[in-house]
Amino acid sequence: MDRSTTAAATASPSDATPGTPGGPRGPEDAEAGVSVPEGMPRQRGEAASKPSVPCPPVSRSPVSRPRALARVLAPARSRVPRAWRLFPTPTGTPFTFGYAALLAVVSTTADHAPPSLVHALQQGSSTDVVHLVRHPVLVLLASALWIAGGVASMYAAGFVLVLTALERRAGGLRTAGVFLLGHVVATLATEVPVGLSVLTGHLPGSSLHRLDYGISFGVAASVGALAGLLGPWLRWPVLIGFAAVLTGDLIAFTDPLTDWGHLLSLAIGVSTWPLVRGRRRSGTGGTGGPGGGGGRGAARRGRRAGVSGTSCGSPGTGGVARWFLP
């Protein structure tokens, strides 16, 4: 017993071969000069210290993190409203911008022109029954150049805000179509019964020359169409609130024909939801531009990237998403 123990202790590490009793168990033990007895298991750290697949080096350049941060925060920034997007621009909303400029010129001219001249122009562009029978296309277009109450009226502000928002989401052609559809259909729906009532003797002949002009029918139709592009938590309050205002005007019975036309125009705008939503389904446009609908999907992809990590433990864009996204 003493002899064998002494012989094993005095044996040189170089004399033993790997895999023999009392010799090194592998190349790691041979390099360290440690003799491991037979039957003793290895430590786990020795096997886990060297991965089977080496990880690529992680770039720590100072430019990579700001760029990754900008890519991750882009969807979140697109959902933040910007003040300048509430107003029309020549490139972003050319239809609303050009139409608003034309209305501003007409209203400014009417404010400085003689009242008799302004009244004659308004009478000539009125969409009453007589003018609709003689020159329907001309008066329908000319009547949409006037703002009842001037540029300080409620419908002037509504025109700028509502049509700008609608054009940014649905495009200029669809916005023009919605406005023109509400203006024409509501005008005909309110004036044709007047002509029939005069023919049957229920209204006097002077009703055929009823003064009727303005952009209110088109604005009401645009409000109804825009509501279809909003989220449900904003869509129904807008529709119910605007319809309540129009119903209050109708109950006041100040101008029942015009008030009925406003409610009809709102319903026409609601009926155009499939038309204005078609561009958003097609996926054209950015998150904040016309037809944008990818902001939420991109934000979800950013959150998924934040949950999943890389195999080598690099921070990447996922860690940035977890830090800055809600």
XYZ file of C-alpha atoms in Angstrom:
326
model
C 0.000 0.000 0.000
C 2.755 2.444 0.890
C 4.839 1.417 -2.101
C 2.121 1.888 -4.657
C 1.126 5.277 -3.256
C 4.708 6.486 -3.274
C 5.252 5.293 -6.794
C 2.159 7.039 -7.999
C 3.112 10.245 -6.259
C 6.666 10.237 -7.605
C 5.636 9.483 -11.150
C 6.396 12.236 -13.591
C 3.466 13.732 -15.529
C 5.338 13.261 -18.759
C 5.611 9.523 -18.217
C 1.845 8.961 -18.153
C -0.202 8.873 -21.295
C -3.723 10.247 -21.691
C -6.387 7.751 -20.805
C -4.130 5.647 -18.496
C -4.799 5.392 -14.791
C -3.193 8.198 -12.875
C -2.349 10.157 -16.000
C -3.831 13.300 -17.456
C -7.381 12.878 -18.737
C -7.054 15.152 -21.753
C -5.030 17.897 -23.417
C -6.240 20.453 -20.877
C -4.878 18.389 -17.979
C -1.631 17.809 -19.821
C -1.122 21.551 -20.327
C -1.926 22.309 -16.685
C 0.243 19.459 -15.419
C -2.514 18.092 -13.197
C -2.892 14.364 -12.640
C -6.514 13.263 -12.373
C -7.154 9.796 -10.927
C -9.204 7.358 -12.935
C -12.938 7.466 -12.309
C -13.026 11.096 -11.119
C -15.429 13.176 -13.262
C -14.406 16.397 -14.863
C -15.663 19.770 -13.705
C -18.533 21.292 -15.715
C -16.737 24.555 -16.243
C -14.073 22.814 -18.314
C -16.575 21.626 -20.895
C -18.592 24.872 -20.937
C -15.610 27.183 -21.126
C -15.217 26.754 -24.862
C -18.355 27.096 -27.034
C -18.693 24.911 -30.046
C -19.483 27.828 -32.398
C -17.550 31.044 -31.838
C -19.649 34.216 -31.774
C -18.804 36.990 -34.212
C -17.305 40.088 -32.690
C -19.885 42.728 -31.694
C -19.382 46.067 -33.331
C -19.132 48.851 -30.796
C -18.922 51.708 -33.252
C -20.392 54.962 -31.942
C -22.685 55.278 -34.990
C -24.471 51.911 -34.749
C -26.435 52.647 -31.560
C -27.916 56.018 -32.688
C -28.964 54.487 -36.000
C -30.575 51.519 -34.289
C -32.332 53.870 -31.883
C -33.663 55.953 -34.779
C -35.007 52.856 -36.552
C -36.771 51.605 -33.441
C -38.244 54.963 -32.441
C -39.458 55.827 -35.971
C -42.871 54.075 -35.570
C -43.400 55.667 -32.160
C -42.536 59.136 -33.439
C -44.884 58.728 -36.409
C -47.830 58.385 -34.017
C -47.033 61.667 -32.302
C -49.126 64.407 -33.979
C -47.226 67.343 -35.437
C -48.844 70.786 -35.446
C -47.892 71.594 -39.015
C -49.699 68.494 -40.298
C -53.027 69.991 -39.221
C -52.797 72.594 -41.993
C -52.634 72.146 -45.766
C -49.372 72.319 -47.668
C -48.744 72.576 -51.422
C -46.961 69.217 -51.600
C -48.718 67.211 -48.893
C -52.339 68.275 -49.557
C -52.444 70.070 -52.913
C -56.231 69.868 -53.335
C -57.036 71.362 -49.925
C -54.273 73.945 -50.208
C -55.380 75.166 -53.644
C -59.058 75.153 -52.753
C -58.432 77.023 -49.480
C -56.342 79.635 -51.295
C -59.155 80.165 -53.817
C -61.729 80.532 -51.036
C -59.499 83.018 -49.235
C -59.177 85.145 -52.375
C -62.940 85.139 -52.987
C -63.745 85.954 -49.355
C -61.183 88.758 -49.186
C -62.492 90.247 -52.403
C -66.071 90.051 -51.136
C -65.107 91.877 -47.938
C -63.690 94.834 -49.880
C -66.125 94.900 -52.830
C -69.371 96.938 -52.859
C -72.240 95.067 -51.157
C -74.467 95.385 -54.215
C -71.852 93.675 -56.400
C -71.327 90.906 -53.884
C -75.068 90.276 -53.616
C -75.416 90.126 -57.397
C -72.571 87.592 -57.650
C -74.021 85.445 -54.911
C -77.454 85.554 -56.485
C -76.009 84.532 -59.834
C -74.169 81.545 -58.313
C -77.039 80.424 -56.087
C -78.214 76.836 -56.464
C -81.887 77.674 -56.428
C -84.395 75.815 -58.551
C -84.336 78.317 -61.435
C -80.556 78.258 -61.801
C -80.392 74.482 -61.417
C -82.838 74.103 -64.294
C -80.996 76.545 -66.566
C -77.300 76.115 -65.700
C -76.910 73.167 -63.306
C -73.175 72.500 -63.691
C -72.149 76.161 -63.590
C -74.086 77.049 -60.446
C -73.083 73.871 -58.630
C -69.425 74.782 -59.120
C -69.839 78.524 -58.528
C -71.818 78.067 -55.327
C -68.887 76.143 -53.817
C -66.683 79.271 -54.044
C -68.479 81.094 -51.259
C -68.253 80.694 -47.495
C -71.417 81.646 -45.648
C -70.205 83.933 -42.879
C -66.758 84.564 -44.343
C -63.385 83.176 -43.355
C -64.179 83.599 -39.648
C -67.087 81.139 -39.735
C -67.121 77.675 -38.215
C -67.282 75.989 -41.594
C -64.163 77.812 -42.807
C -62.119 76.406 -39.926
C -63.751 73.015 -40.397
C -62.900 73.068 -44.081
C -59.180 73.561 -43.407
C -58.840 71.043 -40.587
C -61.178 68.313 -41.835
C -60.157 68.298 -45.482
C -56.467 68.436 -44.594
C -56.791 65.391 -42.346
C -58.910 63.563 -44.912
C -56.536 64.252 -47.793
C -53.498 63.133 -45.808
C -55.190 59.797 -45.190
C -57.247 59.192 -48.324
C -55.524 61.258 -51.010
C -56.564 64.258 -53.057
C -58.821 62.501 -55.575
C -60.891 60.721 -52.941
C -61.156 63.898 -50.863
C -62.356 65.896 -53.863
C -64.825 63.135 -54.715
C -66.273 63.037 -51.205
C -66.612 66.830 -51.044
C -68.206 67.078 -54.488
C -70.553 64.160 -53.811
C -71.839 65.695 -50.594
C -72.180 69.140 -52.145
C -74.060 68.002 -55.266
C -76.307 65.312 -53.786
C -77.356 67.346 -50.745
C -78.047 70.402 -52.908
C -80.256 68.443 -55.294
C -81.971 66.640 -52.421
C -82.986 69.931 -50.816
C -83.881 71.916 -53.939
C -85.840 69.322 -55.904
C -88.543 69.064 -53.195
C -88.829 72.860 -53.262
C -89.591 72.793 -56.996
C -92.110 70.004 -56.550
C -93.796 71.856 -53.697
C -94.102 74.976 -55.847
C -95.658 72.930 -58.676
C -98.216 71.414 -56.326
C -99.039 74.781 -54.739
C -97.646 74.078 -51.266
C -94.986 76.825 -51.556
C -95.103 80.259 -53.213
C -93.297 80.986 -56.447
C -90.688 83.105 -54.672
C -89.203 79.886 -53.233
C -87.806 79.115 -56.678
C -85.306 81.970 -56.196
C -84.201 80.924 -52.720
C -80.604 82.068 -52.073
C -78.434 78.989 -51.544
C -74.631 78.849 -51.701
C -71.648 77.760 -49.597
C -69.332 74.867 -48.783
C -71.162 73.525 -45.730
C -72.581 70.436 -47.459
C -69.135 69.373 -48.656
C -67.573 69.953 -45.239
C -70.280 67.892 -43.503
C -69.714 65.023 -45.942
C -65.960 65.240 -45.321
C -66.522 64.979 -41.562
C -68.500 61.783 -42.082
C -65.830 60.317 -44.353
C -62.980 61.257 -42.013
C -64.689 59.547 -39.096
C -64.322 56.245 -40.924
C -60.534 56.603 -40.877
C -60.312 57.289 -37.143
C -60.056 54.769 -34.346
C -63.277 53.565 -32.715
C -62.650 55.571 -29.534
C -62.527 58.794 -31.586
C -64.810 57.880 -34.477
C -68.075 57.605 -32.602
C -67.641 60.696 -30.393
C -66.938 62.749 -33.537
C -69.979 61.389 -35.368
C -72.342 61.654 -32.408
C -71.131 65.108 -31.406
C -71.363 66.561 -34.918
C -74.758 64.963 -35.525
C -75.988 66.419 -32.224
C -74.941 69.920 -33.314
C -76.716 69.534 -36.658
C -79.831 68.158 -34.961
C -79.873 71.136 -32.619
C -79.825 73.490 -35.604
C -82.691 71.570 -37.159
C -84.747 71.785 -33.977
C -84.164 75.541 -33.866
C -85.952 75.651 -37.251
C -83.986 78.634 -38.506
C -83.274 77.187 -41.967
C -84.789 73.688 -42.068
C -83.875 72.915 -45.671
C -80.206 73.694 -45.125
C -80.176 71.840 -41.804
C -81.677 68.754 -43.406
C -79.021 69.039 -46.087
C -76.272 69.027 -43.453
C -77.562 65.814 -41.881
C -77.901 64.236 -45.315
C -74.337 65.256 -46.194
C -73.043 63.645 -43.013
C -74.806 60.421 -43.954
C -73.307 60.621 -47.458
C -69.841 60.926 -45.952
C -70.430 57.852 -43.791
C -71.517 55.919 -46.883
C -68.125 56.612 -48.509
C -66.148 54.672 -45.878
C -65.389 51.785 -48.286
C -64.052 54.319 -50.797
C -61.751 56.215 -48.437
C -60.592 53.052 -46.664
C -59.518 51.439 -49.916
C -56.206 53.316 -50.009
C -55.328 52.359 -46.434
C -55.917 48.683 -47.208
C -53.670 48.898 -50.257
C -50.755 49.777 -47.975
C -49.522 52.792 -49.940
C -48.109 55.651 -47.993
C -46.291 55.896 -44.693
C -47.475 55.801 -41.170
C -48.287 59.422 -40.983
C -48.885 60.140 -44.611
C -51.874 59.372 -46.751
C -52.917 55.798 -46.511
C -50.592 55.146 -43.654
C -51.524 52.100 -41.679
C -48.195 50.498 -40.861
C -47.310 52.413 -37.726
C -48.920 49.958 -35.322
C -47.523 46.916 -37.114
C -44.039 48.382 -37.084
C -44.366 49.193 -33.404
C -45.412 45.601 -32.693
C -42.428 44.310 -34.660
C -40.187 46.576 -32.619
C -41.644 45.199 -29.405
C -41.143 41.638 -30.621
C -37.557 42.468 -31.413
C -37.155 43.778 -27.880
C -38.347 40.479 -26.402
C -36.139 38.257 -28.509
C -32.425 38.449 -27.873
C -29.404 37.381 -29.859
C -27.604 34.112 -29.210
C -24.309 35.821 -28.448
C -25.775 38.286 -25.947
C -25.264 41.445 -27.999
C -27.669 44.286 -27.117
C -28.805 45.013 -30.698
C -31.987 46.930 -31.434
C -34.107 44.691 -29.208
C -32.596 46.108 -26.044
C -33.111 49.652 -27.312
C -36.772 48.840 -27.992
C -37.258 47.620 -24.431
C -35.714 50.814 -23.070
C -37.609 53.412 -25.087
C -40.881 51.817 -26.276
C -43.858 51.520 -23.880
